[in-house]
PDB file of C-alpha atoms in Angstrom:
ATOM      1  CA  UNK A 192     -72.499  83.586 -22.737  1.00  0.00           C
ATOM      2  CA  UNK A 193     -71.045  81.446 -19.958  1.00  0.00           C
ATOM      3  CA  UNK A 194     -68.471  82.336 -17.776  1.00  0.00           C
ATOM      4  CA  UNK A 195     -65.230  81.101 -16.599  1.00  0.00           C
ATOM      5  CA  UNK A 196     -66.459  81.125 -13.116  1.00  0.00           C
ATOM      6  CA  UNK A 197     -69.645  79.222 -14.800  1.00  0.00           C
ATOM      7  CA  UNK A 198     -67.073  75.837 -15.863  1.00  0.00           C
ATOM      8  CA  UNK A 199     -65.370  76.172 -12.281  1.00  0.00           C
ATOM      9  CA  UNK A 200     -68.867  75.643 -10.057  1.00  0.00           C
ATOM     10  CA  UNK A 201     -69.415  71.920 -11.112  1.00  0.00           C
ATOM     11  CA  UNK A 202     -65.820  71.504 -10.973  1.00  0.00           C
ATOM     12  CA  UNK A 203     -66.398  72.210  -7.166  1.00  0.00           C
ATOM     13  CA  UNK A 204     -69.217  70.634  -6.279  1.00  0.00           C
ATOM     14  CA  UNK A 205     -67.618  67.415  -8.338  1.00  0.00           C
ATOM     15  CA  UNK A 206     -64.365  68.144  -5.814  1.00  0.00           C
ATOM     16  CA  UNK A 207     -66.518  68.442  -2.586  1.00  0.00           C
ATOM     17  CA  UNK A 208     -68.347  65.377  -3.217  1.00  0.00           C
ATOM     18  CA  UNK A 209     -64.529  63.846  -3.167  1.00  0.00           C
ATOM     19  CA  UNK A 210     -63.424  64.615  -0.378  1.00  0.00           C
ATOM     20  CA  UNK A 211     -66.112  63.949   1.441  1.00  0.00           C
ATOM     21  CA  UNK A 212     -66.379  60.405   0.506  1.00  0.00           C
ATOM     22  CA  UNK A 213     -62.908  60.048   0.697  1.00  0.00           C
ATOM     23  CA  UNK A 214     -62.842  59.878   4.118  1.00  0.00           C
ATOM     24  CA  UNK A 215     -65.458  56.694   3.841  1.00  0.00           C
ATOM     25  CA  UNK A 216     -63.299  55.020   1.879  1.00  0.00           C
ATOM     26  CA  UNK A 217     -59.700  55.608   3.647  1.00  0.00           C
ATOM     27  CA  UNK A 218     -61.640  53.760   6.811  1.00  0.00           C
ATOM     28  CA  UNK A 219     -62.705  51.240   4.763  1.00  0.00           C
ATOM     29  CA  UNK A 220     -59.892  50.448   3.337  1.00  0.00           C
ATOM     30  CA  UNK A 221     -58.083  51.015   6.878  1.00  0.00           C
ATOM     31  CA  UNK A 222     -60.332  48.616   8.304  1.00  0.00           C
ATOM     32  CA  UNK A 223     -59.841  45.963   5.778  1.00  0.00           C
ATOM     33  CA  UNK A 224     -56.216  46.111   5.847  1.00  0.00           C
ATOM     34  CA  UNK A 225     -55.840  45.450   9.847  1.00  0.00           C
ATOM     35  CA  UNK A 226     -58.655  42.757   9.681  1.00  0.00           C
ATOM     36  CA  UNK A 227     -56.643  40.863   6.115  1.00  0.00           C
ATOM     37  CA  UNK A 228     -53.157  41.557   9.021  1.00  0.00           C
ATOM     38  CA  UNK A 229     -54.752  40.315  11.640  1.00  0.00           C
ATOM     39  CA  UNK A 230     -56.210  36.980   9.266  1.00  0.00           C
ATOM     40  CA  UNK A 231     -52.590  36.772   8.601  1.00  0.00           C
ATOM     41  CA  UNK A 232     -51.204  35.839  11.663  1.00  0.00           C
ATOM     42  CA  UNK A 233     -54.292  34.251  12.406  1.00  0.00           C
ATOM     43  CA  UNK A 234     -53.696  31.077   9.517  1.00  0.00           C
ATOM     44  CA  UNK A 235     -49.882  31.587  11.217  1.00  0.00           C
ATOM     45  CA  UNK A 236     -48.230  33.156   8.347  1.00  0.00           C
ATOM     46  CA  UNK A 237     -46.527  35.990   9.899  1.00  0.00           C
ATOM     47  CA  UNK A 238     -44.198  37.839   7.882  1.00  0.00           C
ATOM     48  CA  UNK A 239     -40.679  37.005   6.829  1.00  0.00           C
ATOM     49  CA  UNK A 240     -37.761  37.126   8.818  1.00  0.00           C
ATOM     50  CA  UNK A 241     -35.560  39.483   7.214  1.00  0.00           C
ATOM     51  CA  UNK A 242     -32.359  36.691   6.110  1.00  0.00           C
ATOM     52  CA  UNK A 243     -29.570  37.200   8.276  1.00  0.00           C
ATOM     53  CA  UNK A 244     -26.471  38.895   7.439  1.00  0.00           C
ATOM     54  CA  UNK A 245     -23.037  36.405   7.112  1.00  0.00           C
ATOM     55  CA  UNK A 246     -21.781  37.418  10.429  1.00  0.00           C
ATOM     56  CA  UNK A 247     -24.670  37.113  11.804  1.00  0.00           C
ATOM     57  CA  UNK A 248     -25.127  33.839  10.530  1.00  0.00           C
ATOM     58  CA  UNK A 249     -22.001  32.903  12.508  1.00  0.00           C
ATOM     59  CA  UNK A 250     -23.442  34.902  15.342  1.00  0.00           C
ATOM     60  CA  UNK A 251     -26.283  32.803  15.430  1.00  0.00           C
ATOM     61  CA  UNK A 252     -24.207  29.899  14.678  1.00  0.00           C
ATOM     62  CA  UNK A 253     -20.995  30.934  17.664  1.00  0.00           C
ATOM     63  CA  UNK A 254     -24.004  31.031  20.189  1.00  0.00           C
ATOM     64  CA  UNK A 255     -26.076  27.623  19.945  1.00  0.00           C
ATOM     65  CA  UNK A 256     -22.344  25.882  19.990  1.00  0.00           C
ATOM     66  CA  UNK A 257     -22.111  27.686  23.796  1.00  0.00           C
ATOM     67  CA  UNK A 258     -25.728  26.642  24.479  1.00  0.00           C
ATOM     68  CA  UNK A 259     -25.353  22.945  23.379  1.00  0.00           C
ATOM     69  CA  UNK A 260     -21.814  23.185  25.471  1.00  0.00           C
ATOM     70  CA  UNK A 261     -23.414  24.286  28.374  1.00  0.00           C
ATOM     71  CA  UNK A 262     -25.978  21.070  28.502  1.00  0.00           C
ATOM     72  CA  UNK A 263     -22.897  18.461  27.105  1.00  0.00           C
ATOM     73  CA  UNK A 264     -20.684  20.157  30.082  1.00  0.00           C
ATOM     74  CA  UNK A 265     -23.230  18.809  32.783  1.00  0.00           C
ATOM     75  CA  UNK A 266     -23.590  15.634  31.748  1.00  0.00           C
ATOM     76  CA  UNK A 267     -27.058  16.025  29.938  1.00  0.00           C
ATOM     77  CA  UNK A 268     -26.631  14.703  27.374  1.00  0.00           C
ATOM     78  CA  UNK A 269     -29.766  14.089  25.862  1.00  0.00           C
ATOM     79  CA  UNK A 270     -30.464  17.419  25.659  1.00  0.00           C
ATOM     80  CA  UNK A 271     -26.680  18.267  24.608  1.00  0.00           C
ATOM     81  CA  UNK A 272     -26.703  16.476  21.470  1.00  0.00           C
ATOM     82  CA  UNK A 273     -30.676  17.783  20.736  1.00  0.00           C
ATOM     83  CA  UNK A 274     -28.551  20.908  20.639  1.00  0.00           C
ATOM     84  CA  UNK A 275     -24.968  19.986  18.861  1.00  0.00           C
ATOM     85  CA  UNK A 276     -27.892  18.053  16.261  1.00  0.00           C
ATOM     86  CA  UNK A 277     -29.917  21.720  15.815  1.00  0.00           C
ATOM     87  CA  UNK A 278     -26.669  23.300  15.008  1.00  0.00           C
ATOM     88  CA  UNK A 279     -25.491  20.346  11.891  1.00  0.00           C
ATOM     89  CA  UNK A 280     -28.575  21.666  10.881  1.00  0.00           C
ATOM     90  CA  UNK A 281     -28.813  25.328  10.959  1.00  0.00           C
ATOM     91  CA  UNK A 282     -25.924  26.666  10.894  1.00  0.00           C
ATOM     92  CA  UNK A 283     -24.612  23.614   8.613  1.00  0.00           C
ATOM     93  CA  UNK A 284     -22.111  26.346   6.356  1.00  0.00           C
ATOM     94  CA  UNK A 285     -19.851  27.209   9.949  1.00  0.00           C
ATOM     95  CA  UNK A 286     -17.289  25.700  11.707  1.00  0.00           C
ATOM     96  CA  UNK A 287     -20.133  24.873  14.719  1.00  0.00           C
ATOM     97  CA  UNK A 288     -21.229  22.623  12.722  1.00  0.00           C
ATOM     98  CA  UNK A 289     -18.211  20.482  12.679  1.00  0.00           C
ATOM     99  CA  UNK A 290     -16.953  20.647  16.154  1.00  0.00           C
ATOM    100  CA  UNK A 291     -21.546  19.719  16.854  1.00  0.00           C
ATOM    101  CA  UNK A 292     -20.674  17.097  15.262  1.00  0.00           C
ATOM    102  CA  UNK A 293     -17.333  15.970  17.526  1.00  0.00           C
ATOM    103  CA  UNK A 294     -18.840  16.378  20.522  1.00  0.00           C
ATOM    104  CA  UNK A 295     -21.875  14.058  19.401  1.00  0.00           C
ATOM    105  CA  UNK A 296     -19.636  11.383  18.998  1.00  0.00           C
ATOM    106  CA  UNK A 297     -17.806  13.537  22.534  1.00  0.00           C
ATOM    107  CA  UNK A 298     -21.281  13.092  24.430  1.00  0.00           C
ATOM    108  CA  UNK A 299     -21.910   8.888  22.942  1.00  0.00           C
ATOM    109  CA  UNK A 300     -18.253   7.908  23.950  1.00  0.00           C
ATOM    110  CA  UNK A 301     -18.436   9.824  27.717  1.00  0.00           C
ATOM    111  CA  UNK A 302     -21.648   7.397  27.709  1.00  0.00           C
ATOM    112  CA  UNK A 303     -19.461   4.276  27.204  1.00  0.00           C
ATOM    113  CA  UNK A 304     -21.363   3.835  23.829  1.00  0.00           C
ATOM    114  CA  UNK A 305     -17.817   2.932  21.921  1.00  0.00           C
ATOM    115  CA  UNK A 306     -19.583   2.252  18.476  1.00  0.00           C
ATOM    116  CA  UNK A 307     -21.441   4.619  18.306  1.00  0.00           C
ATOM    117  CA  UNK A 308     -18.744   7.128  19.511  1.00  0.00           C
ATOM    118  CA  UNK A 309     -16.504   5.469  17.465  1.00  0.00           C
ATOM    119  CA  UNK A 310     -18.236   5.695  14.075  1.00  0.00           C
ATOM    120  CA  UNK A 311     -19.339   9.029  14.796  1.00  0.00           C
ATOM    121  CA  UNK A 312     -15.475   9.767  14.650  1.00  0.00           C
ATOM    122  CA  UNK A 313     -14.665   7.645  11.575  1.00  0.00           C
ATOM    123  CA  UNK A 314     -16.999  10.054  10.047  1.00  0.00           C
ATOM    124  CA  UNK A 315     -15.296  13.336  10.979  1.00  0.00           C
ATOM    125  CA  UNK A 316     -12.421  12.029  10.014  1.00  0.00           C
ATOM    126  CA  UNK A 317     -13.595  10.961   6.376  1.00  0.00           C
ATOM    127  CA  UNK A 318     -16.058  14.156   5.761  1.00  0.00           C
ATOM    128  CA  UNK A 319     -13.643  16.623   7.057  1.00  0.00           C
ATOM    129  CA  UNK A 320      -9.433  15.077   6.807  1.00  0.00           C
ATOM    130  CA  UNK A 321      -7.851  17.751   6.033  1.00  0.00           C
ATOM    131  CA  UNK A 322      -9.652  19.503   9.480  1.00  0.00           C
ATOM    132  CA  UNK A 323      -7.419  20.466  12.599  1.00  0.00           C
ATOM    133  CA  UNK A 324      -9.148  18.394  14.956  1.00  0.00           C
ATOM    134  CA  UNK A 325      -8.568  15.387  12.773  1.00  0.00           C
ATOM    135  CA  UNK A 326      -6.035  14.130  14.801  1.00  0.00           C
ATOM    136  CA  UNK A 327      -8.482  14.500  17.914  1.00  0.00           C
ATOM    137  CA  UNK A 328     -10.754  12.247  16.499  1.00  0.00           C
ATOM    138  CA  UNK A 329      -8.186   9.725  15.544  1.00  0.00           C
ATOM    139  CA  UNK A 330      -6.889   9.743  19.136  1.00  0.00           C
ATOM    140  CA  UNK A 331     -10.618   8.700  20.806  1.00  0.00           C
ATOM    141  CA  UNK A 332     -11.177   6.169  17.721  1.00  0.00           C
ATOM    142  CA  UNK A 333      -8.007   4.649  19.305  1.00  0.00           C
ATOM    143  CA  UNK A 334      -8.751   5.126  23.332  1.00  0.00           C
ATOM    144  CA  UNK A 335     -12.826   3.968  21.971  1.00  0.00           C
ATOM    145  CA  UNK A 336     -11.316   0.223  20.308  1.00  0.00           C
ATOM    146  CA  UNK A 337      -8.900  -0.453  23.569  1.00  0.00           C
ATOM    147  CA  UNK A 338     -12.001   0.537  25.803  1.00  0.00           C
ATOM    148  CA  UNK A 339     -13.942  -1.928  23.741  1.00  0.00           C
ATOM    149  CA  UNK A 340     -10.930  -4.100  24.861  1.00  0.00           C
ATOM    150  CA  UNK A 341     -10.560  -3.823  28.058  1.00  0.00           C
ATOM    151  CA  UNK A 342     -14.314  -4.123  28.834  1.00  0.00           C
ATOM    152  CA  UNK A 343     -13.639  -7.629  26.695  1.00  0.00           C
ATOM    153  CA  UNK A 344     -11.924  -9.034  30.258  1.00  0.00           C
ATOM    154  CA  UNK A 345     -15.012 -10.174  31.939  1.00  0.00           C
ATOM    155  CA  UNK A 346     -16.229 -11.963  29.904  1.00  0.00           C
ATOM    156  CA  UNK A 347     -14.684 -15.832  29.205  1.00  0.00           C
ATOM    157  CA  UNK A 348     -11.033 -16.335  28.047  1.00  0.00           C
ATOM    158  CA  UNK A 349     -10.071 -13.800  26.254  1.00  0.00           C
ATOM    159  CA  UNK A 350      -7.800 -15.963  24.059  1.00  0.00           C
ATOM    160  CA  UNK A 351     -11.501 -18.233  23.350  1.00  0.00           C
ATOM    161  CA  UNK A 352     -12.745 -15.251  21.657  1.00  0.00           C
ATOM    162  CA  UNK A 353     -13.159 -13.369  18.524  1.00  0.00           C
ATOM    163  CA  UNK A 354     -10.270 -10.578  18.513  1.00  0.00           C
ATOM    164  CA  UNK A 355     -11.976  -8.068  15.565  1.00  0.00           C
ATOM    165  CA  UNK A 356     -11.502  -5.146  18.363  1.00  0.00           C
ATOM    166  CA  UNK A 357      -8.058  -5.784  19.427  1.00  0.00           C
ATOM    167  CA  UNK A 358      -6.779  -6.040  16.306  1.00  0.00           C
ATOM    168  CA  UNK A 359      -8.793  -2.944  15.374  1.00  0.00           C
ATOM    169  CA  UNK A 360      -6.965  -1.479  17.878  1.00  0.00           C
ATOM    170  CA  UNK A 361      -3.239  -2.619  17.262  1.00  0.00           C
ATOM    171  CA  UNK A 362      -3.552  -1.311  13.538  1.00  0.00           C
ATOM    172  CA  UNK A 363      -5.465   2.010  14.407  1.00  0.00           C
ATOM    173  CA  UNK A 364      -2.607   2.862  17.633  1.00  0.00           C
ATOM    174  CA  UNK A 365       0.642   2.311  14.975  1.00  0.00           C
ATOM    175  CA  UNK A 366      -0.763   4.371  12.414  1.00  0.00           C
ATOM    176  CA  UNK A 367      -1.677   6.298  14.991  1.00  0.00           C
ATOM    177  CA  UNK A 368       1.399   6.188  16.233  1.00  0.00           C
ATOM    178  CA  UNK A 369       3.684   6.459  12.707  1.00  0.00           C
ATOM    179  CA  UNK A 370       1.566   9.853  12.030  1.00  0.00           C
ATOM    180  CA  UNK A 371       1.736  11.594  15.268  1.00  0.00           C
ATOM    181  CA  UNK A 372       5.191   9.752  16.812  1.00  0.00           C
ATOM    182  CA  UNK A 373       5.878  12.754  19.304  1.00  0.00           C
ATOM    183  CA  UNK A 374       1.992  13.450  20.347  1.00  0.00           C
ATOM    184  CA  UNK A 375       1.603  14.215  24.349  1.00  0.00           C
ATOM    185  CA  UNK A 376       0.549  10.776  25.374  1.00  0.00           C
ATOM    186  CA  UNK A 377       2.575   8.974  24.052  1.00  0.00           C
ATOM    187  CA  UNK A 378       3.717   6.759  27.400  1.00  0.00           C
ATOM    188  CA  UNK A 379       0.045   6.352  27.133  1.00  0.00           C
ATOM    189  CA  UNK A 380      -0.606   4.900  23.775  1.00  0.00           C
ATOM    190  CA  UNK A 381       2.800   2.819  24.304  1.00  0.00           C
ATOM    191  CA  UNK A 382       0.831   1.234  27.166  1.00  0.00           C
ATOM    192  CA  UNK A 383      -2.187   0.137  24.617  1.00  0.00           C
ATOM    193  CA  UNK A 384      -0.099  -0.715  22.076  1.00  0.00           C
ATOM    194  CA  UNK A 385       2.005  -2.584  24.960  1.00  0.00           C
ATOM    195  CA  UNK A 386      -1.633  -4.361  26.128  1.00  0.00           C
ATOM    196  CA  UNK A 387      -2.587  -5.423  22.436  1.00  0.00           C
ATOM    197  CA  UNK A 388       0.182  -6.780  20.602  1.00  0.00           C
ATOM    198  CA  UNK A 389      -0.189  -8.517  24.185  1.00  0.00           C
ATOM    199  CA  UNK A 390      -2.905  -9.537  23.192  1.00  0.00           C
ATOM    200  CA  UNK A 391      -2.615 -10.765  19.606  1.00  0.00           C
ATOM    201  CA  UNK A 392       0.438 -13.159  20.731  1.00  0.00           C
ATOM    202  CA  UNK A 393      -1.505 -14.770  23.302  1.00  0.00           C
ATOM    203  CA  UNK A 394      -3.716 -15.617  20.789  1.00  0.00           C
ATOM    204  CA  UNK A 395      -1.887 -17.031  18.512  1.00  0.00           C
ATOM    205  CA  UNK A 396       0.610 -19.165  21.194  1.00  0.00           C
ATOM    206  CA  UNK A 397      -2.979 -20.545  22.619  1.00  0.00           C
ATOM    207  CA  UNK A 398      -4.500 -21.615  19.154  1.00  0.00           C
ATOM    208  CA  UNK A 399      -0.678 -22.657  18.662  1.00  0.00           C
ATOM    209  CA  UNK A 400      -0.937 -24.453  22.190  1.00  0.00           C
ATOM    210  CA  UNK A 401      -4.197 -26.577  21.123  1.00  0.00           C
ATOM    211  CA  UNK A 402      -3.092 -27.880  17.352  1.00  0.00           C
ATOM    212  CA  UNK A 403       0.785 -29.232  19.368  1.00  0.00           C
ATOM    213  CA  UNK A 404      -1.503 -31.603  21.300  1.00  0.00           C
ATOM    214  CA  UNK A 405      -3.527 -32.240  18.644  1.00  0.00           C
ATOM    215  CA  UNK A 406      -0.246 -33.678  16.888  1.00  0.00           C
ATOM    216  CA  UNK A 407      -0.769 -30.698  14.058  1.00  0.00           C
ATOM    217  CA  UNK A 408       2.526 -29.562  14.199  1.00  0.00           C
ATOM    218  CA  UNK A 409       3.060 -27.614  10.806  1.00  0.00           C
ATOM    219  CA  UNK A 410      -0.120 -25.410  11.979  1.00  0.00           C
ATOM    220  CA  UNK A 411       1.128 -24.929  15.758  1.00  0.00           C
ATOM    221  CA  UNK A 412       4.950 -24.216  14.229  1.00  0.00           C
ATOM    222  CA  UNK A 413       2.760 -21.451  11.110  1.00  0.00           C
ATOM    223  CA  UNK A 414       1.316 -19.891  14.629  1.00  0.00           C
ATOM    224  CA  UNK A 415       4.215 -19.573  17.125  1.00  0.00           C
ATOM    225  CA  UNK A 416       6.705 -17.993  13.853  1.00  0.00           C
ATOM    226  CA  UNK A 417       3.386 -15.807  13.320  1.00  0.00           C
ATOM    227  CA  UNK A 418       3.175 -14.291  16.602  1.00  0.00           C
ATOM    228  CA  UNK A 419       7.086 -13.992  16.611  1.00  0.00           C
ATOM    229  CA  UNK A 420       7.368 -11.830  12.995  1.00  0.00           C
ATOM    230  CA  UNK A 421       4.305  -9.458  13.258  1.00  0.00           C
ATOM    231  CA  UNK A 422       4.022  -8.654  17.800  1.00  0.00           C
ATOM    232  CA  UNK A 423       7.176  -7.260  18.583  1.00  0.00           C
ATOM    233  CA  UNK A 424       7.224  -5.944  21.759  1.00  0.00           C
ATOM    234  CA  UNK A 425       4.143  -8.276  23.096  1.00  0.00           C
ATOM    235  CA  UNK A 426       6.511  -9.701  26.096  1.00  0.00           C
ATOM    236  CA  UNK A 427       5.909 -13.049  25.105  1.00  0.00           C
ATOM    237  CA  UNK A 428       9.066 -13.605  22.641  1.00  0.00           C
ATOM    238  CA  UNK A 429      10.688 -16.114  25.034  1.00  0.00           C
ATOM    239  CA  UNK A 430       7.286 -18.166  25.468  1.00  0.00           C
ATOM    240  CA  UNK A 431       7.062 -18.276  21.868  1.00  0.00           C
ATOM    241  CA  UNK A 432      10.762 -19.684  20.722  1.00  0.00           C
ATOM    242  CA  UNK A 433      10.184 -22.296  23.740  1.00  0.00           C
ATOM    243  CA  UNK A 434       7.070 -23.337  22.273  1.00  0.00           C
ATOM    244  CA  UNK A 435       8.277 -23.519  19.179  1.00  0.00           C
ATOM    245  CA  UNK A 436      11.601 -25.594  20.022  1.00  0.00           C
ATOM    246  CA  UNK A 437       9.051 -27.453  21.400  1.00  0.00           C
ATOM    247  CA  UNK A 438       7.432 -28.349  18.843  1.00  0.00           C
ATOM    248  CA  UNK A 439      10.867 -28.760  16.199  1.00  0.00           C
ATOM    249  CA  UNK A 440      11.216 -31.221  19.305  1.00  0.00           C
ATOM    250  CA  UNK A 441       8.033 -33.556  18.017  1.00  0.00           C
ATOM    251  CA  UNK A 442       8.758 -33.734  15.068  1.00  0.00           C
ATOM    252  CA  UNK A 443      12.279 -34.495  15.032  1.00  0.00           C
ATOM    253  CA  UNK A 444      14.272 -31.737  13.372  1.00  0.00           C
ATOM    254  CA  UNK A 445      16.549 -31.239  16.222  1.00  0.00           C
ATOM    255  CA  UNK A 446      18.819 -28.687  14.593  1.00  0.00           C
ATOM    256  CA  UNK A 447      15.830 -25.687  14.279  1.00  0.00           C
ATOM    257  CA  UNK A 448      14.366 -27.014  18.406  1.00  0.00           C
ATOM    258  CA  UNK A 449      17.604 -26.728  19.537  1.00  0.00           C
ATOM    259  CA  UNK A 450      18.754 -23.490  17.551  1.00  0.00           C
ATOM    260  CA  UNK A 451      14.970 -22.354  19.216  1.00  0.00           C
ATOM    261  CA  UNK A 452      16.184 -23.079  22.075  1.00  0.00           C
ATOM    262  CA  UNK A 453      19.242 -21.414  22.649  1.00  0.00           C
ATOM    263  CA  UNK A 454      17.686 -18.332  21.150  1.00  0.00           C
ATOM    264  CA  UNK A 455      16.145 -18.105  24.930  1.00  0.00           C
ATOM    265  CA  UNK A 456      19.324 -18.689  26.089  1.00  0.00           C
ATOM    266  CA  UNK A 457      20.969 -15.885  24.471  1.00  0.00           C
ATOM    267  CA  UNK A 458      18.341 -13.293  23.711  1.00  0.00           C
ATOM    268  CA  UNK A 459      15.777 -12.789  26.306  1.00  0.00           C
ATOM    269  CA  UNK A 460      18.854 -13.596  29.123  1.00  0.00           C
ATOM    270  CA  UNK A 461      16.506 -12.263  32.370  1.00  0.00           C
ATOM    271  CA  UNK A 462      13.148 -14.598  31.296  1.00  0.00           C
ATOM    272  CA  UNK A 463      11.839 -17.021  33.465  1.00  0.00           C
ATOM    273  CA  UNK A 464      11.610 -19.127  29.650  1.00  0.00           C
ATOM    274  CA  UNK A 465      15.216 -19.932  29.966  1.00  0.00           C
ATOM    275  CA  UNK A 466      14.473 -22.811  32.380  1.00  0.00           C
ATOM    276  CA  UNK A 467      12.904 -24.826  30.580  1.00  0.00           C
ATOM    277  CA  UNK A 468      15.451 -24.023  27.697  1.00  0.00           C
ATOM    278  CA  UNK A 469      18.286 -24.892  29.442  1.00  0.00           C
ATOM    279  CA  UNK A 470      16.299 -28.262  30.514  1.00  0.00           C
ATOM    280  CA  UNK A 471      14.935 -28.823  26.811  1.00  0.00           C
ATOM    281  CA  UNK A 472      18.626 -28.645  25.956  1.00  0.00           C
ATOM    282  CA  UNK A 473      20.333 -31.375  29.052  1.00  0.00           C
ATOM    283  CA  UNK A 474      17.509 -33.899  27.698  1.00  0.00           C
ATOM    284  CA  UNK A 475      18.222 -33.235  24.007  1.00  0.00           C
ATOM    285  CA  UNK A 476      22.737 -34.016  25.241  1.00  0.00           C
ATOM    286  CA  UNK A 477      23.708 -31.235  25.138  1.00  0.00           C
ATOM    287  CA  UNK A 478      25.398 -28.240  26.756  1.00  0.00           C
ATOM    288  CA  UNK A 479      23.298 -24.910  27.946  1.00  0.00           C
ATOM    289  CA  UNK A 480      26.503 -23.215  29.012  1.00  0.00           C
ATOM    290  CA  UNK A 481      27.698 -24.490  24.525  1.00  0.00           C
ATOM    291  CA  UNK A 482      27.485 -21.156  21.878  1.00  0.00           C
ATOM    292  CA  UNK A 483      25.716 -22.088  19.302  1.00  0.00           C
ATOM    293  CA  UNK A 484      27.243 -22.807  16.422  1.00  0.00           C
ATOM    294  CA  UNK A 485      25.948 -22.484  12.486  1.00  0.00           C
ATOM    295  CA  UNK A 486      21.785 -23.322  13.744  1.00  0.00           C
ATOM    296  CA  UNK A 487      19.078 -22.793  11.174  1.00  0.00           C
ATOM    297  CA  UNK A 488      17.214 -19.772  11.564  1.00  0.00           C
ATOM    298  CA  UNK A 489      14.019 -21.504  13.498  1.00  0.00           C
ATOM    299  CA  UNK A 490      12.210 -18.458  12.291  1.00  0.00           C
ATOM    300  CA  UNK A 491      12.537 -17.555   8.715  1.00  0.00           C
ATOM    301  CA  UNK A 492      11.175 -14.870   6.988  1.00  0.00           C
ATOM    302  CA  UNK A 493       7.755 -14.685   6.406  1.00  0.00           C
ATOM    303  CA  UNK A 494       5.911 -16.687   3.178  1.00  0.00           C
ATOM    304  CA  UNK A 495       4.905 -14.133   1.119  1.00  0.00           C
ATOM    305  CA  UNK A 496       1.390 -13.967   1.400  1.00  0.00           C
ATOM    306  CA  UNK A 497       1.163 -13.193   5.074  1.00  0.00           C
ATOM    307  CA  UNK A 498       0.023 -10.158   6.709  1.00  0.00           C
ATOM    308  CA  UNK A 499      -0.653  -8.225   9.455  1.00  0.00           C
ATOM    309  CA  UNK A 500      -3.490  -9.844  11.409  1.00  0.00           C
ATOM    310  CA  UNK A 501      -3.512 -13.238   9.387  1.00  0.00           C
ATOM    311  CA  UNK A 502      -5.009 -15.903  10.672  1.00  0.00           C
ATOM    312  CA  UNK A 503      -6.636 -13.558  14.057  1.00  0.00           C
ATOM    313  CA  UNK A 504     -10.334 -13.670  12.389  1.00  0.00           C
ATOM    314  CA  UNK A 505     -10.048 -17.200  11.139  1.00  0.00           C
ATOM    315  CA  UNK A 506     -12.361 -20.075  12.859  1.00  0.00           C
ATOM    316  CA  UNK A 507     -10.520 -22.062  14.479  1.00  0.00           C
ATOM    317  CA  UNK A 508     -11.915 -25.893  14.743  1.00  0.00           C
ATOM    318  CA  UNK A 509     -11.897 -27.336  17.960  1.00  0.00           C
ATOM    319  CA  UNK A 510     -10.625 -24.670  20.880  1.00  0.00           C
ATOM    320  CA  UNK A 511     -14.685 -24.876  22.764  1.00  0.00           C
ATOM    321  CA  UNK A 512     -12.643 -26.825  25.011  1.00  0.00           C
ATOM    322  CA  UNK A 513      -9.279 -24.638  24.949  1.00  0.00           C
ATOM    323  CA  UNK A 514     -10.864  16.203  23.919  1.00  0.00           C
ATOM    324  CA  UNK A 515      -8.940  19.499  22.154  1.00  0.00           C
ATOM    325  CA  UNK A 516      -9.877  22.555  23.694  1.00  0.00           C
ATOM    326  CA  UNK A 517     -13.728  22.153  23.443  1.00  0.00           C
ATOM    327  CA  UNK A 518     -14.879  25.739  22.999  1.00  0.00           C
ATOM    328  CA  UNK A 519     -12.621  26.744  20.008  1.00  0.00           C
TER     329      UNK A 519
END
């Protein structure tokens, strides 16, 4: 009969053999793992980077924004725009992505690419209407439109050209001042509004004179009246009234002509256009110093359907001859 010790011998032998063969096997597995890892890396398939937590995500966005600002302040516009675009792609859920959009528009603005800048600012206002930087973006829109208006001074006479940009600037300026009447740039904005209002009024009077020369009196009256109704503060009111009175005179509407000339004397006594107003009254056999009595209104209420900008964009026949805290 076999003893317990005899039964244990094969097990011990087997254990010894297994232990002696385990070392080469482990070495083979280790070598295979190392080789596989090297191959994995060589193929460009590095292990995935651990996901950023919210704090890291925001901090990385801030650092990227600061880096982009360095290029921005150095006026390296191309590099700055590339970096801001990366922020928009990689950190779209942070405030820095929004700020990057503004800075991209700013970069275009500083390079005098006003159309591109205005498009960027308008997109920002449309996409984020409640963002605290919306007033800044709207101000930039106004200034960009005004800058485009200023650029046109070197081209042919302004009265002979399309005034779409001027009209846009006029509309946006009025909206901005209505929404932010106490803005810190109010004085500059008032000046800008005065300029564009004068340009639009001047255009209307230019067209009115053309129609007057062509004996198209009704059209001339309509243009002069439109300028007086819609472009208050242009500084051209007295000139427009004299032109209107002259047109009425040629239409043999003497009461309306007299009313126009006397209004110049009463409402704009310091204007140089008081001189032609007096001369026209004298030619009519009237005393310029006599007070007007029961005269009709030369500029009655606007006809229904007339609105701001009416007539500005229509083709005129025959006119050929005539920045917020940036680190927030």
